[in-house]
GROMACS .gro file of N, CA and C in nm:
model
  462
    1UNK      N    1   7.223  12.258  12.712
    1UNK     CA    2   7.170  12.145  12.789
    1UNK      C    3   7.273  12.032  12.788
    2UNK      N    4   7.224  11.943  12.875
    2UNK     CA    5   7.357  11.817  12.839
    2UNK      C    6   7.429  11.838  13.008
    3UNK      N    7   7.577  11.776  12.991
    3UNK     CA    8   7.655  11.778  13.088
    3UNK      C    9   7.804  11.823  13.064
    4UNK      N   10   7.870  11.866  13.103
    4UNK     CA   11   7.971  11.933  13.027
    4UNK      C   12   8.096  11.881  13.097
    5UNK      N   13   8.200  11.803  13.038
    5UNK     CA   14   8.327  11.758  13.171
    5UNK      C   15   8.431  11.834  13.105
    6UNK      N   16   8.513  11.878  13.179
    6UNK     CA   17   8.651  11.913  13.104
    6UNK      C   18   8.724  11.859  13.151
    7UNK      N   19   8.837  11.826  13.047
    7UNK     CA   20   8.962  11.671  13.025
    7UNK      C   21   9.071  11.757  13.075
    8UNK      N   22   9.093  11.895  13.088
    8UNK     CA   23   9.246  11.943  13.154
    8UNK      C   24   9.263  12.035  13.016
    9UNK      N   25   9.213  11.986  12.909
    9UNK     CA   26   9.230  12.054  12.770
    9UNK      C   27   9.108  12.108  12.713
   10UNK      N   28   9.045  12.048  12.658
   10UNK     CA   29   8.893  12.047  12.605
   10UNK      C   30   8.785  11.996  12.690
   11UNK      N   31   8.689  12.061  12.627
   11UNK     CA   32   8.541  12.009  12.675
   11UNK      C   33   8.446  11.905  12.644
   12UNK      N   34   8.381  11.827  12.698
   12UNK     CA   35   8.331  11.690  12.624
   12UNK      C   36   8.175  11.718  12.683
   13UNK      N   37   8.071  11.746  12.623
   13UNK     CA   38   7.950  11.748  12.636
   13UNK      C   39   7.869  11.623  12.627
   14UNK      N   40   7.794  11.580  12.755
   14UNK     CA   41   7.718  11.454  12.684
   14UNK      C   42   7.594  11.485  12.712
   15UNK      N   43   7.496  11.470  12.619
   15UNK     CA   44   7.379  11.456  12.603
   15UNK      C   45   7.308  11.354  12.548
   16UNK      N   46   7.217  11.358  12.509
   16UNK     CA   47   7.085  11.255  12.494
   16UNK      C   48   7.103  11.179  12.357
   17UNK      N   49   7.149  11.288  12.285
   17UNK     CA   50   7.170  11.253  12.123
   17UNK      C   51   7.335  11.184  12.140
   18UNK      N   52   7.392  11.200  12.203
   18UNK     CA   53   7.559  11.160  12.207
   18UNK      C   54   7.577  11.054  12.283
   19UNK      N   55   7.539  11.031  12.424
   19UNK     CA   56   7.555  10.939  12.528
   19UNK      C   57   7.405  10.887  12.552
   20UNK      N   58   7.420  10.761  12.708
   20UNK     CA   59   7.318  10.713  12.732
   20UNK      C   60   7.284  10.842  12.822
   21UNK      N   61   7.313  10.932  12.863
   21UNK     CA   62   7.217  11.027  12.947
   21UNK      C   63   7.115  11.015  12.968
   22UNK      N   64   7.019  11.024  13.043
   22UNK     CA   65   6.899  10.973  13.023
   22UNK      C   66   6.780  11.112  12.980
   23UNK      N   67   6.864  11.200  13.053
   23UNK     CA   68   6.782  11.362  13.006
   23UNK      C   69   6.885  11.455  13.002
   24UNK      N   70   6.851  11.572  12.900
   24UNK     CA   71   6.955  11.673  12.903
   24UNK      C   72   6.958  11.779  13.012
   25UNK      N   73   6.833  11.782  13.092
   25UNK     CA   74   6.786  11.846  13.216
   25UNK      C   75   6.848  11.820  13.330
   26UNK      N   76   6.951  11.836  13.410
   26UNK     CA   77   7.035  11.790  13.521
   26UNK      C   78   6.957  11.868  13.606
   27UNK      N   79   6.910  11.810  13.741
   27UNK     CA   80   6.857  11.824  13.868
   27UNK      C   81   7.045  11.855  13.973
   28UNK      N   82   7.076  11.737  13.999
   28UNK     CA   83   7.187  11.707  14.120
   28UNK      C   84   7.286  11.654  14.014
   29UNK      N   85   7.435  11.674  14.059
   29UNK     CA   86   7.517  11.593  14.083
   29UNK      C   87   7.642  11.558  14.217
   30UNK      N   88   7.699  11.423  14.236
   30UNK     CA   89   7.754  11.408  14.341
   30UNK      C   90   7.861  11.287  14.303
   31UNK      N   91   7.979  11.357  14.342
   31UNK     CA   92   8.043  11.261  14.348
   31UNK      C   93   8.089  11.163  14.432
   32UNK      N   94   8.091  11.035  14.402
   32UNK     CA   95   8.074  10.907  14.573
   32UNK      C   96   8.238  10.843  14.499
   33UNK      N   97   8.317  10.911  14.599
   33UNK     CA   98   8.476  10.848  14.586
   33UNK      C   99   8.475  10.691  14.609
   34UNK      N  100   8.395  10.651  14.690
   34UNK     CA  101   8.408  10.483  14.726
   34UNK      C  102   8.372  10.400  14.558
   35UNK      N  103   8.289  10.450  14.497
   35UNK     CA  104   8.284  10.379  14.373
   35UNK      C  105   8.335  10.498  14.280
   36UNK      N  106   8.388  10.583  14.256
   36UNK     CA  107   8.433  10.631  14.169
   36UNK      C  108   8.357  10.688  14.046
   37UNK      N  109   8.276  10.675  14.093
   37UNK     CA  110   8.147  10.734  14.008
   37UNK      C  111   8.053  10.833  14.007
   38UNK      N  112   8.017  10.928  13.920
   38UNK     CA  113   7.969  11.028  13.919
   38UNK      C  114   7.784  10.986  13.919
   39UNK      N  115   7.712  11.068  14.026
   39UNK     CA  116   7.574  11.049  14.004
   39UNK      C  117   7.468  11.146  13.959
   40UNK      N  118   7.425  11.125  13.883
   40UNK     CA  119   7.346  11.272  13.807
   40UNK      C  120   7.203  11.238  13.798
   41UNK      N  121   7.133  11.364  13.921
   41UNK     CA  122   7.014  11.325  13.899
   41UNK      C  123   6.933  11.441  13.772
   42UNK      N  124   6.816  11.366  13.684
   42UNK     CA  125   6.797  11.456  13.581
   42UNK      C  126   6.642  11.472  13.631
   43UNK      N  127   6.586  11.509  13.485
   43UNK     CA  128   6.462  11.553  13.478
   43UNK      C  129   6.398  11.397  13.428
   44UNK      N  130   6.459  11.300  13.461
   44UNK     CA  131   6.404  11.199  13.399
   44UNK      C  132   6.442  11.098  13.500
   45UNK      N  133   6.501  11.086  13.568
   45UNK     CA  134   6.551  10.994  13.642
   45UNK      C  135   6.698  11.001  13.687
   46UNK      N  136   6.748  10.859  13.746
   46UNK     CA  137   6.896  10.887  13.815
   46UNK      C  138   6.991  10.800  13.705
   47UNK      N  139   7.060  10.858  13.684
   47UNK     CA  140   7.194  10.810  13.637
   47UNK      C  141   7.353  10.797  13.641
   48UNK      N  142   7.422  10.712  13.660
   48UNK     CA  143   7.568  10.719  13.693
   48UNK      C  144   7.683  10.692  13.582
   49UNK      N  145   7.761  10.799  13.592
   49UNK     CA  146   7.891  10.780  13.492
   49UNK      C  147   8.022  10.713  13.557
   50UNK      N  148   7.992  10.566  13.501
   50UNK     CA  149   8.117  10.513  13.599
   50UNK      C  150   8.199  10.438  13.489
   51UNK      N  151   8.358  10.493  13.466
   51UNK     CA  152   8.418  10.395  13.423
   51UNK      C  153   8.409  10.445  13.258
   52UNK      N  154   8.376  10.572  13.231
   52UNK     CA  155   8.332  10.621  13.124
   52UNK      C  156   8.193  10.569  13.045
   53UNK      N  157   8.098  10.528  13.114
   53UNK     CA  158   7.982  10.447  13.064
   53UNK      C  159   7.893  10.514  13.177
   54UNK      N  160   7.742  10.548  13.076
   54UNK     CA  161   7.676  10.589  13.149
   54UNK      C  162   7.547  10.483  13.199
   55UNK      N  163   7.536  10.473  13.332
   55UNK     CA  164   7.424  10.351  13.371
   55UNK      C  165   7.310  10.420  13.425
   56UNK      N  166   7.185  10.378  13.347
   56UNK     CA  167   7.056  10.399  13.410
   56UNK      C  168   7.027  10.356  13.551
   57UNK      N  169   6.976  10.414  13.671
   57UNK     CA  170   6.972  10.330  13.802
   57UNK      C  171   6.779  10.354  13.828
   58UNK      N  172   6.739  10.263  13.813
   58UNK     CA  173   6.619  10.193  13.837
   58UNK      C  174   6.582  10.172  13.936
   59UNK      N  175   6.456  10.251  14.031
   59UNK     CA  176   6.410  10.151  14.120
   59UNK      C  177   6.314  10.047  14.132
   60UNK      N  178   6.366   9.928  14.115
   60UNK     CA  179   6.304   9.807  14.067
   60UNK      C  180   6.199   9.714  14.141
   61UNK      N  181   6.224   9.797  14.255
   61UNK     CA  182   6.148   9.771  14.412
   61UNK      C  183   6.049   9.801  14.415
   62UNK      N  184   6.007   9.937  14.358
   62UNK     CA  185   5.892   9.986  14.324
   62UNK      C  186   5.808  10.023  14.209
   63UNK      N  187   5.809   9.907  14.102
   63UNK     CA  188   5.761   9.944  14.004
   63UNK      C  189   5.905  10.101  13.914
   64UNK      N  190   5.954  10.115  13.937
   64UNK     CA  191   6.025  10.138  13.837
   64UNK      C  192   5.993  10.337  13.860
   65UNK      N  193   5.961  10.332  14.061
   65UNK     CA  194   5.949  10.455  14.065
   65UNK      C  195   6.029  10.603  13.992
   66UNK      N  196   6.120  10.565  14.062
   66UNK     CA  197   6.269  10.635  14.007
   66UNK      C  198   6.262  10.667  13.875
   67UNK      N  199   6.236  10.585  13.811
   67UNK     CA  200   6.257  10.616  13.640
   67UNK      C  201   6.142  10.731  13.607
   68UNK      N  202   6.195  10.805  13.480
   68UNK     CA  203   6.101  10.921  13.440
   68UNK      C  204   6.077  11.011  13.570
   69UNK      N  205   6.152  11.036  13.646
   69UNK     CA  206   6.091  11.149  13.771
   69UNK      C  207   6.205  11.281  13.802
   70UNK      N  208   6.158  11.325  13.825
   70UNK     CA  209   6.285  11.450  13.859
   70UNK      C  210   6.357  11.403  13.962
   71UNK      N  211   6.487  11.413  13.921
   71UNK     CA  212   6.564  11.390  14.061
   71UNK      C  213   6.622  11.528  14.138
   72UNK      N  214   6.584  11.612  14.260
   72UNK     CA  215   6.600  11.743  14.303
   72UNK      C  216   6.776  11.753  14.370
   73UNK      N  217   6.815  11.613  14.456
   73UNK     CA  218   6.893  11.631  14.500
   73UNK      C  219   6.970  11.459  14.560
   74UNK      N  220   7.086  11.477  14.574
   74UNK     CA  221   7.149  11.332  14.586
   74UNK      C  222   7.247  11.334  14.717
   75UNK      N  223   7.230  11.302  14.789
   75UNK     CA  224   7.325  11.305  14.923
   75UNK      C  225   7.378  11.153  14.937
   76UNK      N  226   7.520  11.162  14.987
   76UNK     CA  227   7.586  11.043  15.058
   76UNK      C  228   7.565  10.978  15.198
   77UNK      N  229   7.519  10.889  15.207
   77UNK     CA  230   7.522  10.865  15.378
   77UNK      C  231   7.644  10.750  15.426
   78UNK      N  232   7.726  10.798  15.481
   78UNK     CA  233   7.856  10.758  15.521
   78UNK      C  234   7.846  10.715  15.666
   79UNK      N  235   7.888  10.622  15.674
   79UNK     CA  236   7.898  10.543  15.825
   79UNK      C  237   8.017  10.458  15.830
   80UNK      N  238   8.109  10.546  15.815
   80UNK     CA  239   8.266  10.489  15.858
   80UNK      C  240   8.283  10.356  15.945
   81UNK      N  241   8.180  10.327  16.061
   81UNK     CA  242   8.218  10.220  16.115
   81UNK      C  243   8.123  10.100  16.118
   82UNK      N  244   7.980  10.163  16.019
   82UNK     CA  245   7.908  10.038  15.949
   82UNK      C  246   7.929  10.039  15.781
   83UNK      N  247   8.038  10.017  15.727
   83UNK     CA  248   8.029  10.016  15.579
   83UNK      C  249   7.881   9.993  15.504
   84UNK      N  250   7.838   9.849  15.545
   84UNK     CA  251   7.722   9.844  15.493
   84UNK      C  252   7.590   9.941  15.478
   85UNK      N  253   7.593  10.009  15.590
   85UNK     CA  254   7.457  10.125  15.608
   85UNK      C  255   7.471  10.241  15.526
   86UNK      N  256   7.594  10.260  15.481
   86UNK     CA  257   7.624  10.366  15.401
   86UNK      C  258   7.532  10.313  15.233
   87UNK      N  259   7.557  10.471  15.174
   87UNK     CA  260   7.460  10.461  15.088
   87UNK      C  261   7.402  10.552  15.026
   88UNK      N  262   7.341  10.632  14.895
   88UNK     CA  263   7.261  10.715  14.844
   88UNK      C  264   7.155  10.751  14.845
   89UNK      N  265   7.131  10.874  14.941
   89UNK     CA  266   6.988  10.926  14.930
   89UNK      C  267   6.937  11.028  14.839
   90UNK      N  268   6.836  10.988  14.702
   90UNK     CA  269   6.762  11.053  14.667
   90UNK      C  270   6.662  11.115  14.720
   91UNK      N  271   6.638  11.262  14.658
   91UNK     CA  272   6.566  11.350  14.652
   91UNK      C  273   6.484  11.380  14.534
   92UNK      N  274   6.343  11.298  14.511
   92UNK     CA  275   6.289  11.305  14.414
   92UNK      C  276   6.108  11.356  14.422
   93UNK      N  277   6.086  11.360  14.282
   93UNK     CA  278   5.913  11.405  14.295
   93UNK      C  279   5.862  11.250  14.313
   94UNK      N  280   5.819  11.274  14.416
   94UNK     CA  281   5.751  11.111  14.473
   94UNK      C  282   5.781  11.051  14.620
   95UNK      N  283   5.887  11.130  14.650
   95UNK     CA  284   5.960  11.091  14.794
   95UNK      C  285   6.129  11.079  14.770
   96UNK      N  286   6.098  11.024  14.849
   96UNK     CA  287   6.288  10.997  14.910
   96UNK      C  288   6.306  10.855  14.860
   97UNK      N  289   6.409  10.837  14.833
   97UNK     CA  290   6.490  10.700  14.827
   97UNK      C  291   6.629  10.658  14.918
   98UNK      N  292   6.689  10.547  14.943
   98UNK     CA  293   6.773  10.517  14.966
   98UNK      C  294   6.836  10.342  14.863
   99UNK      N  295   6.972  10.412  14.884
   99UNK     CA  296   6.997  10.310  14.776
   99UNK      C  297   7.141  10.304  14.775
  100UNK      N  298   7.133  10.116  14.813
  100UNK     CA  299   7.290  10.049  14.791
  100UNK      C  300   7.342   9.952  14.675
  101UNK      N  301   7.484   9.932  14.666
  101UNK     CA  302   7.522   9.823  14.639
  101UNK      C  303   7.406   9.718  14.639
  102UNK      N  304   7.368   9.680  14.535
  102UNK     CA  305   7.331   9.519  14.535
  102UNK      C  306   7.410   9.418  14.640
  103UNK      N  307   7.358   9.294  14.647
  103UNK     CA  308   7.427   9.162  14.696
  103UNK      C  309   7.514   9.131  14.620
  104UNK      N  310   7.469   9.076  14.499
  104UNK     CA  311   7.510   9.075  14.358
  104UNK      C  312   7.614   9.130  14.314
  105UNK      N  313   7.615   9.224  14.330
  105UNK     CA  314   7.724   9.337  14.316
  105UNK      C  315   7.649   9.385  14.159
  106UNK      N  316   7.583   9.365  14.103
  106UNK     CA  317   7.485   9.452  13.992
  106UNK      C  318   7.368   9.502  14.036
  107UNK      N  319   7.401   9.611  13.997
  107UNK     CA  320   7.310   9.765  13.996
  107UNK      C  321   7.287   9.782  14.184
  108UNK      N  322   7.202   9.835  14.197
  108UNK     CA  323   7.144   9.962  14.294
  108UNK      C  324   7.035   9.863  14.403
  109UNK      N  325   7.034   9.837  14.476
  109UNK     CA  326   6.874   9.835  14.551
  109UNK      C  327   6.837   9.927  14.619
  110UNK      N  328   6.666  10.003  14.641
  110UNK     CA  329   6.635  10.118  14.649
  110UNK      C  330   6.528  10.021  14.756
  111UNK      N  331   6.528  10.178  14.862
  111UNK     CA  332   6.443  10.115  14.975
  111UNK      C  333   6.381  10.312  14.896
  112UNK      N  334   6.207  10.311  14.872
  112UNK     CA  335   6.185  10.366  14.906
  112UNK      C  336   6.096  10.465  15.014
  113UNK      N  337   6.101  10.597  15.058
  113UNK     CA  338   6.025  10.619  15.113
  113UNK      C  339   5.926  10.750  15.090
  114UNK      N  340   5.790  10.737  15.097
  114UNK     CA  341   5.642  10.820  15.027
  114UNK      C  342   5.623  10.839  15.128
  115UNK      N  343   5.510  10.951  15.094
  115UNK     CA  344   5.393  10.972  15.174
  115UNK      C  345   5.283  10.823  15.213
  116UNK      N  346   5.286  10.758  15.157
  116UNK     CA  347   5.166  10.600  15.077
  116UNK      C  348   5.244  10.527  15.221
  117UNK      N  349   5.412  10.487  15.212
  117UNK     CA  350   5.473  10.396  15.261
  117UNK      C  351   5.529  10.419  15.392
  118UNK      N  352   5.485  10.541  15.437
  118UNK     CA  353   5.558  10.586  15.572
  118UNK      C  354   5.448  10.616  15.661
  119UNK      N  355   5.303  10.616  15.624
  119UNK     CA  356   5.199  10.675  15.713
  119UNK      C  357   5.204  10.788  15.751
  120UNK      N  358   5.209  10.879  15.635
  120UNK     CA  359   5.211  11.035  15.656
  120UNK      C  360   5.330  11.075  15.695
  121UNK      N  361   5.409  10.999  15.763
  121UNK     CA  362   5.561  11.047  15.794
  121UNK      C  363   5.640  11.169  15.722
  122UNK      N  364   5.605  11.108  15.576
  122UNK     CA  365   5.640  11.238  15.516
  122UNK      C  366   5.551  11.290  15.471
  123UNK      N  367   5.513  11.427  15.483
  123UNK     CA  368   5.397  11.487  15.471
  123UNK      C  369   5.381  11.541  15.334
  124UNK      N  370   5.459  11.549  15.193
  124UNK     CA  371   5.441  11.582  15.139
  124UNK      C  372   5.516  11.470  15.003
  125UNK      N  373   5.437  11.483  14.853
  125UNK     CA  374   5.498  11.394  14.771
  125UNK      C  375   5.658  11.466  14.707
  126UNK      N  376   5.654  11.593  14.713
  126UNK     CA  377   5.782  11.681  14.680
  126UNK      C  378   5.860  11.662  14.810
  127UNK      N  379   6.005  11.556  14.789
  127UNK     CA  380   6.125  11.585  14.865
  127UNK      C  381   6.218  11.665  14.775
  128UNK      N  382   6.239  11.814  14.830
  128UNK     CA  383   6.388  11.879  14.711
  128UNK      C  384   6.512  11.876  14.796
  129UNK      N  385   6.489  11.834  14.938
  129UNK     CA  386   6.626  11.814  14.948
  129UNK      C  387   6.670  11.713  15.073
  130UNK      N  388   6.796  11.630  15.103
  130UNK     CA  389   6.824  11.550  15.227
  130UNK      C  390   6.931  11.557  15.269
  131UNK      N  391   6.943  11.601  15.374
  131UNK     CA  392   7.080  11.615  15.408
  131UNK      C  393   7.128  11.539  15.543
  132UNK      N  394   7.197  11.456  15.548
  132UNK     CA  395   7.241  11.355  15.690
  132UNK      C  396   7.309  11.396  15.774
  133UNK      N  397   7.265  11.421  15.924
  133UNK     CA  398   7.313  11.504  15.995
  133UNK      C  399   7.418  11.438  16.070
  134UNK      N  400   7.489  11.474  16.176
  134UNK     CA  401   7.606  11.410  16.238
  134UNK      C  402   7.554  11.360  16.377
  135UNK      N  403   7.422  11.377  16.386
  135UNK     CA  404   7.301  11.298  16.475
  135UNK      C  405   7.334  11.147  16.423
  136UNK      N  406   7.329  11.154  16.279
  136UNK     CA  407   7.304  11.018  16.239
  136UNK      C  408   7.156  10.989  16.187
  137UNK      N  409   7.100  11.135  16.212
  137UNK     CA  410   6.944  11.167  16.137
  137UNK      C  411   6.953  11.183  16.009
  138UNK      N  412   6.848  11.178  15.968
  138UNK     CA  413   6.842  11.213  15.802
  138UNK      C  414   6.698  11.290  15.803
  139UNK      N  415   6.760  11.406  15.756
  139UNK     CA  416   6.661  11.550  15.723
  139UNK      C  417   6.562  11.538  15.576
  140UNK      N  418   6.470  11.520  15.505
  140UNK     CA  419   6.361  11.557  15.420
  140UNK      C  420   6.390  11.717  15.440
  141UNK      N  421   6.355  11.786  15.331
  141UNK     CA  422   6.287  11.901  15.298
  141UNK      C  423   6.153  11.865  15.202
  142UNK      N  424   6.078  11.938  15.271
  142UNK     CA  425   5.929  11.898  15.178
  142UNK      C  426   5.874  12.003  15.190
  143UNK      N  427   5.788  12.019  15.075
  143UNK     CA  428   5.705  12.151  15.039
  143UNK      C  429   5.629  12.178  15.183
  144UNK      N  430   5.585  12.073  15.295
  144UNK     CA  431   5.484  12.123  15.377
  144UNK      C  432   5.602  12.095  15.506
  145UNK      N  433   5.709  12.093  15.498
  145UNK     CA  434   5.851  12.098  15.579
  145UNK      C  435   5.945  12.039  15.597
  146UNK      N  436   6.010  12.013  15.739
  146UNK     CA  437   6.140  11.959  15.713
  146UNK      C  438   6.092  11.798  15.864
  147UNK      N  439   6.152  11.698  15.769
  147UNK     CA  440   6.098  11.568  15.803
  147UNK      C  441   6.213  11.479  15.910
  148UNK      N  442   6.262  11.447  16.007
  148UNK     CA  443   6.340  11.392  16.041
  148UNK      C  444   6.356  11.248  16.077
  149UNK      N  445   6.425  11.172  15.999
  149UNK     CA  446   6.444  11.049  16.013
  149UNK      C  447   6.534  10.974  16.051
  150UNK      N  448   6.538  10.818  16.050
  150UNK     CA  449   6.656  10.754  16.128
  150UNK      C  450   6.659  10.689  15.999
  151UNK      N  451   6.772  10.595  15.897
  151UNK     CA  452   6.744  10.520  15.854
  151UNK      C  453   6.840  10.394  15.924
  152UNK      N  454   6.750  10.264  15.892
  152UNK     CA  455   6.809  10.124  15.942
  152UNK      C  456   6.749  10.004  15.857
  153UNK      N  457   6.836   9.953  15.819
  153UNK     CA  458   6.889   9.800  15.734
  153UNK      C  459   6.765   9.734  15.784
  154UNK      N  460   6.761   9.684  15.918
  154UNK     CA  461   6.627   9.653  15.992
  154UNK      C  462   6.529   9.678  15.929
   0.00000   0.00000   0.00000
């Protein structure tokens, strides 16, 4: 269990008892070159290894959804000619998330989206997967199917 990196030489395991990991259960990982940071979703929530430090990412928007939940899957949404719209979409038990840069420039803000907050939109509380199409759509997979969305800052 744990996470396992190799240095070019040896192996460096981090887990729960060693690092801040937040679970030894890994769901996703993804790497986002613009911050240089690794994102690992677990059996407990989302977490990022940036800078050799591992940061808990919270969604603080919603009561603290994010935390303690499985994370299934983590996609990039890239918009080369709106920097700002770009951004991380979770795939979690509870719905979907999206999530940027702060103002601040500390931690994450999470827009999320449920079954509760979308009016059935998404039809089911299991998202396992999102993938952003070159529509400029953004795909849900959900236990009762596949969900198609737009997202906007708006």
């Amino acid at each position: 269990h744990g996470l396992a990196r190799f240095t070019g030489v040896s192996y460096k395991t981090f887990t729960q008892e060693n690092s801040d990991l937040v679970h030894d259960h890994i769901g996703a990982l993804l790497w986002d070159e613009n911050s240089k940071s690794l994102w690992v979703g677990t059996y407990e929530g989302l977490c990022q290894f940036k800078r050799g430090k591992w940061m808990e990412q919270r969604d603080k928007s919603s009561l603290g959804e994010l935390s303690h939940t499985r994370v299934f899957n983590l996609e990039l949404h890239k918009k080369p000619e709106d920097p700002e719209s770009s951004g991380l979409w979770v795939a979690y038990r509870g719905g979907a998330a999206f999530a940027q840069p702060s103002i601040s420039g500390k931690g994450y803000q999470f827009q999320s989206f449920t079954v509760a907050n979308t009016d059935g939109g998404i039809p089911s509380r299991f998202v396992h997967d999102i993938i952003s199409g070159s529509d400029e759509g953004v795909y849900f997979m959900t236990l009762e199917g596949v969900v198609k969305a737009w997202y906007s800052k708006d």
